[in-house]
Coordinates of C-alpha atoms (C1' of nucleotides) in Angstrom, one line a residue:
Chain A
M1 CA -44.3 -46.6 -9.8
P2 CA -41.6 -46.3 -12.3
E3 CA -41.5 -47.5 -15.8
L4 CA -39.1 -46.5 -18.5
P5 CA -40.0 -42.8 -18.7
E6 CA -39.8 -42.3 -15.0
V7 CA -36.5 -44.1 -14.7
E8 CA -35.1 -42.2 -17.7
T9 CA -36.2 -38.9 -16.0
V10 CA -34.4 -39.9 -12.8
V11 CA -31.2 -40.7 -14.7
R12 CA -31.3 -37.4 -16.6
D13 CA -31.9 -35.5 -13.4
L14 CA -29.1 -37.2 -11.5
R15 CA -26.5 -37.4 -14.2
P16 CA -25.2 -33.8 -13.8
R17 CA -25.4 -33.9 -10.1
V18 CA -23.6 -37.2 -9.4
C19 CA -21.1 -37.6 -12.2
G20 CA -17.6 -36.7 -11.0
Q21 CA -18.6 -36.9 -7.4
R22 CA -16.8 -39.1 -4.9
I23 CA -18.8 -41.3 -2.5
D24 CA -17.3 -40.4 0.9
A25 CA -19.6 -42.3 3.2
I26 CA -22.7 -44.6 3.1
K27 CA -25.5 -44.9 5.6
T28 CA -27.9 -47.9 5.5
S29 CA -31.2 -48.5 7.3
K30 CA -32.0 -51.7 9.2
L31 CA -34.9 -52.7 7.0
P32 CA -34.2 -55.0 4.1
L33 CA -35.0 -54.2 0.5
R34 CA -35.6 -56.9 -2.1
R35 CA -31.9 -57.7 -2.0
E36 CA -30.1 -57.3 1.3
W37 CA -27.3 -54.8 1.4
S38 CA -24.0 -56.5 1.8
R39 CA -21.6 -54.9 4.3
N40 CA -18.7 -55.6 1.9
W41 CA -20.2 -53.2 -0.5
N42 CA -19.4 -50.2 1.8
D43 CA -15.7 -50.9 1.5
A44 CA -16.0 -51.5 -2.2
I45 CA -17.8 -48.2 -2.9
V46 CA -16.5 -45.7 -0.4
G47 CA -13.8 -43.6 -2.0
S48 CA -15.0 -44.3 -5.5
R49 CA -16.0 -41.7 -8.0
I50 CA -19.2 -41.9 -10.0
E51 CA -18.2 -41.7 -13.7
E52 CA -21.5 -42.1 -15.4
A53 CA -25.2 -42.7 -14.8
S54 CA -27.3 -44.7 -17.3
R55 CA -30.5 -46.7 -17.7
R56 CA -31.3 -50.1 -19.0
G57 CA -35.0 -51.0 -19.0
K58 CA -36.2 -50.0 -15.5
W59 CA -32.7 -50.3 -14.0
I60 CA -30.6 -47.4 -13.0
L61 CA -26.8 -47.9 -13.4
F62 CA -24.0 -45.9 -11.7
H63 CA -20.6 -46.7 -13.2
L64 CA -17.8 -46.2 -10.7
D65 CA -14.2 -45.4 -11.4
S66 CA -13.3 -48.7 -9.7
K67 CA -15.2 -50.4 -12.6
A68 CA -17.9 -51.6 -10.2
V69 CA -21.5 -50.8 -11.2
L70 CA -24.1 -49.8 -8.6
V71 CA -27.5 -50.8 -9.8
F72 CA -30.9 -49.7 -8.6
H73 CA -34.4 -50.9 -9.3
L74 CA -37.2 -48.6 -8.0
G75 CA -39.9 -51.3 -7.6
M76 CA -43.2 -49.6 -7.0
T77 CA -42.3 -46.7 -4.7
G78 CA -38.6 -46.2 -5.0
Q79 CA -37.2 -42.6 -5.1
L80 CA -33.7 -41.7 -5.9
T81 CA -32.8 -38.1 -5.4
V82 CA -29.8 -35.8 -4.8
V83 CA -30.5 -33.3 -1.9
P84 CA -28.4 -31.0 0.3
E85 CA -27.2 -32.9 3.3
M86 CA -28.9 -30.4 5.6
Q87 CA -32.3 -31.4 4.2
S88 CA -34.3 -33.3 6.7
Q89 CA -34.6 -37.1 6.1
L90 CA -38.0 -38.5 5.1
D91 CA -39.4 -41.7 6.5
H92 CA -38.4 -44.9 4.6
T93 CA -35.0 -43.6 3.5
H94 CA -33.0 -46.7 3.3
L95 CA -29.7 -45.6 1.8
I96 CA -27.7 -42.4 1.9
F97 CA -24.5 -41.8 -0.1
N98 CA -22.5 -38.7 0.9
L99 CA -21.2 -36.9 -2.2
G100 CA -19.1 -33.8 -2.5
R101 CA -20.7 -30.2 -2.4
A102 CA -22.4 -31.1 0.8
E103 CA -25.0 -33.2 -1.1
Q104 CA -26.3 -36.6 -0.7
L105 CA -27.8 -39.3 -3.0
R106 CA -30.7 -40.8 -1.1
F107 CA -32.8 -43.9 -1.8
R108 CA -36.2 -43.9 -0.3
D109 CA -38.7 -46.7 -0.8
I110 CA -42.0 -46.9 1.1
R111 CA -43.0 -50.5 0.1
R112 CA -39.4 -51.8 -0.2
F113 CA -40.0 -53.6 -3.5
G114 CA -36.9 -51.8 -4.8
S115 CA -33.4 -53.2 -4.9
V116 CA -29.8 -52.2 -4.9
T117 CA -27.0 -54.4 -6.0
L118 CA -23.3 -53.9 -6.6
F119 CA -21.7 -55.6 -9.5
H120 CA -17.9 -56.1 -9.6
D121 CA -17.6 -54.9 -13.1
S122 CA -19.7 -54.4 -16.2
T123 CA -19.1 -58.0 -17.3
A124 CA -20.8 -59.2 -14.2
L125 CA -23.7 -56.8 -14.9
D126 CA -24.0 -58.0 -18.4
E127 CA -24.2 -61.6 -17.2
F128 CA -27.0 -60.6 -14.8
F129 CA -29.0 -59.1 -17.6
Q130 CA -28.3 -62.1 -19.9
A131 CA -29.3 -64.5 -17.2
S132 CA -32.6 -62.7 -16.7
R133 CA -32.9 -62.5 -20.5
L134 CA -33.7 -58.8 -20.4
G135 CA -35.2 -57.8 -23.7
P136 CA -34.1 -54.9 -25.9
E137 CA -34.8 -51.2 -25.4
P138 CA -38.1 -50.3 -27.1
F139 CA -36.4 -47.6 -29.1
Q140 CA -34.0 -50.0 -30.6
V141 CA -36.2 -52.8 -32.0
D142 CA -36.5 -53.0 -35.7
P143 CA -39.8 -53.0 -37.5
S144 CA -40.0 -56.8 -37.8
Y145 CA -39.3 -57.4 -34.1
W146 CA -42.8 -57.1 -32.7
R147 CA -44.4 -59.3 -35.3
E148 CA -41.6 -61.8 -34.8
R149 CA -42.2 -61.9 -31.0
M150 CA -45.9 -61.9 -31.2
R151 CA -46.4 -64.7 -33.7
R152 CA -44.7 -67.3 -31.4
T153 CA -47.1 -67.0 -28.5
K154 CA -50.8 -67.1 -27.8
R155 CA -50.5 -64.9 -24.8
C156 CA -52.6 -61.7 -24.9
V157 CA -50.8 -58.6 -26.1
K158 CA -51.0 -56.8 -22.8
N159 CA -49.1 -59.6 -21.1
V160 CA -46.5 -59.7 -23.9
L161 CA -45.9 -55.9 -23.4
L162 CA -45.4 -56.3 -19.7
D163 CA -42.9 -59.1 -20.2
Q164 CA -39.4 -57.6 -19.6
Q165 CA -37.9 -60.4 -21.7
V166 CA -39.8 -59.2 -24.7
V167 CA -39.0 -55.5 -24.3
A168 CA -37.4 -53.7 -21.4
G169 CA -39.1 -50.9 -19.6
V170 CA -42.8 -51.0 -20.4
G171 CA -45.1 -51.4 -17.4
N172 CA -48.8 -51.2 -16.6
I173 CA -49.4 -47.5 -17.5
Y174 CA -47.5 -47.4 -20.8
A175 CA -48.8 -50.8 -21.9
D176 CA -52.4 -49.5 -21.6
E177 CA -51.5 -46.2 -23.2
S178 CA -49.6 -47.8 -26.1
L179 CA -52.4 -50.3 -26.8
F180 CA -54.9 -47.4 -26.9
E181 CA -52.7 -45.5 -29.2
A182 CA -52.3 -48.5 -31.5
R183 CA -56.0 -49.3 -31.2
L184 CA -55.4 -52.9 -30.1
H185 CA -57.5 -54.8 -27.6
P186 CA -55.4 -55.8 -24.6
E187 CA -56.8 -59.3 -24.7
L188 CA -56.0 -59.8 -28.4
A189 CA -54.0 -63.1 -28.8
A190 CA -50.4 -62.1 -29.8
D191 CA -50.2 -64.7 -32.6
R192 CA -53.2 -63.0 -34.2
V193 CA -51.5 -59.6 -34.5
N194 CA -50.9 -58.9 -38.2
R195 CA -48.1 -57.0 -39.8
Q196 CA -49.9 -53.7 -39.8
Q197 CA -51.0 -54.0 -36.2
A198 CA -47.5 -54.9 -35.1
E199 CA -46.1 -51.9 -36.8
R200 CA -48.8 -49.7 -35.3
L201 CA -47.8 -51.0 -31.9
R202 CA -44.1 -50.3 -32.4
V203 CA -44.8 -46.8 -33.5
A204 CA -47.3 -46.3 -30.7
I205 CA -44.9 -47.4 -28.0
E206 CA -42.2 -45.1 -29.2
K207 CA -44.6 -42.2 -29.4
V208 CA -46.1 -42.7 -26.0
L209 CA -42.7 -43.2 -24.3
T210 CA -41.2 -40.3 -26.0
R211 CA -44.0 -38.0 -25.0
A212 CA -44.0 -39.3 -21.4
I213 CA -40.3 -38.6 -21.1
E214 CA -40.9 -35.1 -22.4
K215 CA -43.4 -34.7 -19.5
R216 CA -41.0 -36.2 -17.0
G217 CA -43.0 -39.4 -16.5
S218 CA -46.2 -39.9 -14.6
T219 CA -46.9 -39.3 -10.9
I220 CA -49.9 -41.2 -9.5
R221 CA -48.8 -41.1 -6.0
N222 CA -45.2 -41.5 -5.0
Y223 CA -43.0 -41.0 -8.1
V224 CA -40.6 -38.1 -8.2
G225 CA -37.6 -37.5 -10.4
G226 CA -34.0 -37.2 -9.4
S227 CA -34.5 -33.6 -8.2
G228 CA -37.7 -34.3 -6.3
L229 CA -40.0 -33.0 -9.0
S230 CA -43.2 -34.9 -9.9
G231 CA -44.0 -36.0 -13.5
E232 CA -46.8 -34.5 -15.6
F233 CA -47.7 -37.2 -18.1
Q234 CA -50.6 -38.4 -16.0
Q235 CA -52.5 -35.3 -17.3
E236 CA -52.3 -36.8 -20.7
F237 CA -53.5 -40.3 -20.0
Q238 CA -56.0 -41.5 -22.5
A239 CA -56.7 -44.9 -21.1
Y240 CA -54.9 -45.6 -17.8
G241 CA -57.1 -44.8 -14.9
R242 CA -59.9 -43.4 -17.1
N243 CA -62.4 -46.2 -16.6
G244 CA -65.9 -44.8 -16.7
K245 CA -64.8 -41.7 -18.5
P246 CA -65.4 -41.0 -22.2
C247 CA -62.9 -42.1 -24.8
V248 CA -61.0 -39.1 -26.2
R249 CA -61.3 -40.6 -29.7
C250 CA -64.9 -41.8 -29.9
G251 CA -66.7 -40.9 -26.7
E252 CA -67.4 -44.5 -25.7
T253 CA -66.9 -45.3 -22.0
I254 CA -63.4 -46.6 -21.1
S255 CA -63.5 -50.1 -19.6
R256 CA -61.5 -51.6 -16.8
I257 CA -60.7 -55.3 -16.7
V258 CA -58.0 -57.4 -15.0
I259 CA -55.3 -59.1 -17.0
G260 CA -52.6 -61.0 -15.3
G261 CA -53.6 -59.5 -12.0
R262 CA -53.1 -56.0 -13.3
S263 CA -55.8 -53.5 -14.0
T264 CA -56.2 -52.8 -17.6
H265 CA -58.0 -49.8 -19.3
F266 CA -59.2 -49.6 -22.9
C267 CA -61.9 -48.3 -25.2
P268 CA -64.2 -51.2 -26.2
R269 CA -65.1 -49.4 -29.4
C270 CA -61.7 -48.2 -30.6
Q271 CA -59.8 -51.3 -29.5
R272 CA -61.6 -54.3 -30.8
I273 CA -60.5 -57.9 -30.8
R274 CA -61.7 -58.3 -34.4
N275 CA -59.9 -55.4 -36.1
R276 CA -60.6 -54.2 -39.6
S277 CA -57.1 -53.1 -40.2
Chain B
dA1 C1' -45.9 -72.6 -22.0
dC2 C1' -48.9 -70.0 -19.7
dA3 C1' -52.6 -68.2 -16.7
dG4 C1' -53.8 -67.2 -12.1
dG5 C1' -52.8 -66.5 -7.5
dA6 C1' -50.0 -65.4 -3.6
dT7 C1' -46.1 -63.0 -1.9
dC8 C1' -42.9 -59.3 -0.6
dC9 C1' -44.4 -54.2 1.9
dT10 C1' -46.8 -49.5 3.3
dG11 C1' -50.3 -46.2 2.9
dG12 C1' -54.4 -43.9 1.0
dG13 C1' -59.2 -43.9 0.1
dG14 C1' -64.0 -45.4 0.5
dG15 C1' -67.7 -47.5 3.1
dC16 C1' -69.9 -48.3 7.4
Chain C
dT1 C1' -62.6 -41.8 15.3
dG2 C1' -61.9 -46.7 14.1
dC3 C1' -62.0 -50.8 11.4
dC4 C1' -62.1 -53.5 7.3
dC5 C1' -61.5 -54.0 2.5
dC6 C1' -59.6 -52.8 -1.9
dC7 C1' -56.2 -50.6 -4.5
dA8 C1' -51.4 -49.2 -6.2
dG9 C1' -45.9 -47.3 -11.9
dG10 C1' -43.0 -54.5 -10.1
dA11 C1' -41.0 -58.9 -10.0
dT12 C1' -40.9 -63.7 -8.6
dC13 C1' -42.4 -68.0 -7.0
dC14 C1' -45.7 -71.8 -7.0
dT15 C1' -49.7 -74.4 -8.6
dG16 C1' -52.7 -76.5 -12.1

DNA sequence: ACAGGATCCTGGGGGC
DNA sequence: TGCCCCCAGGATCCTG
């Protein structure tokens, strides 16, 4: 499910509802997530207050007053919401944190590709991000960055966009939407991307992500924000999931191919391998 | 280095 | 109604 715009929406929704709240109790389910929940974490967390909620790539960070950082990844179907404790519990709810005001922070994940980890302090978290070589935020790269990264690989641009070490937060939907916006063929070899194309790509990614955040992300099936609301950007898709439909720019039929095992949608007329510009 | 495939899971949809 | 197959916003491991 969740790429940068969805994760950003969750964090913005949750921030006012969790910041300043103390975690009074934790309930865990038996089923494992991608990382197993450590029993020690209960003791380390209970009694702490959440000071801040933030995002890094597709990761959600809760900074506790104990200096520990509670970190979530939503995988494909993760949902992180604050609800009244009286609200009935949905299937696949794996973690419940009791907050003040008779509210709970709940983590639900149907496919259990999501993960939760507790880091002792922000240094330990930084080390984790460094070890995984997580790339920069797409809004913080300077104009030369994309060209720089592209020229040193022959991989196709779609795969480069999905690589979290290149840029953090872009997933399958926003890769396709950004390439459509930039009029680049997803199978274009990265080292053949020229200066103008790289700049178009940088601008396109920022534009697509910004608009998607404004629309609270995209809901295909499972995604909801931190208050349980769906996103609406799926109504503005121009490429993703539109195979067989006419291109909004030129009327050509949108194609679907598979790249790196991920379905990929593009306009064969607007997005050519050989590009005039 | 990199592509491709399998894997971790559950559920929805289509075809028969 | 059931069954089987394919598909899904991600990441990681293994092979060639």
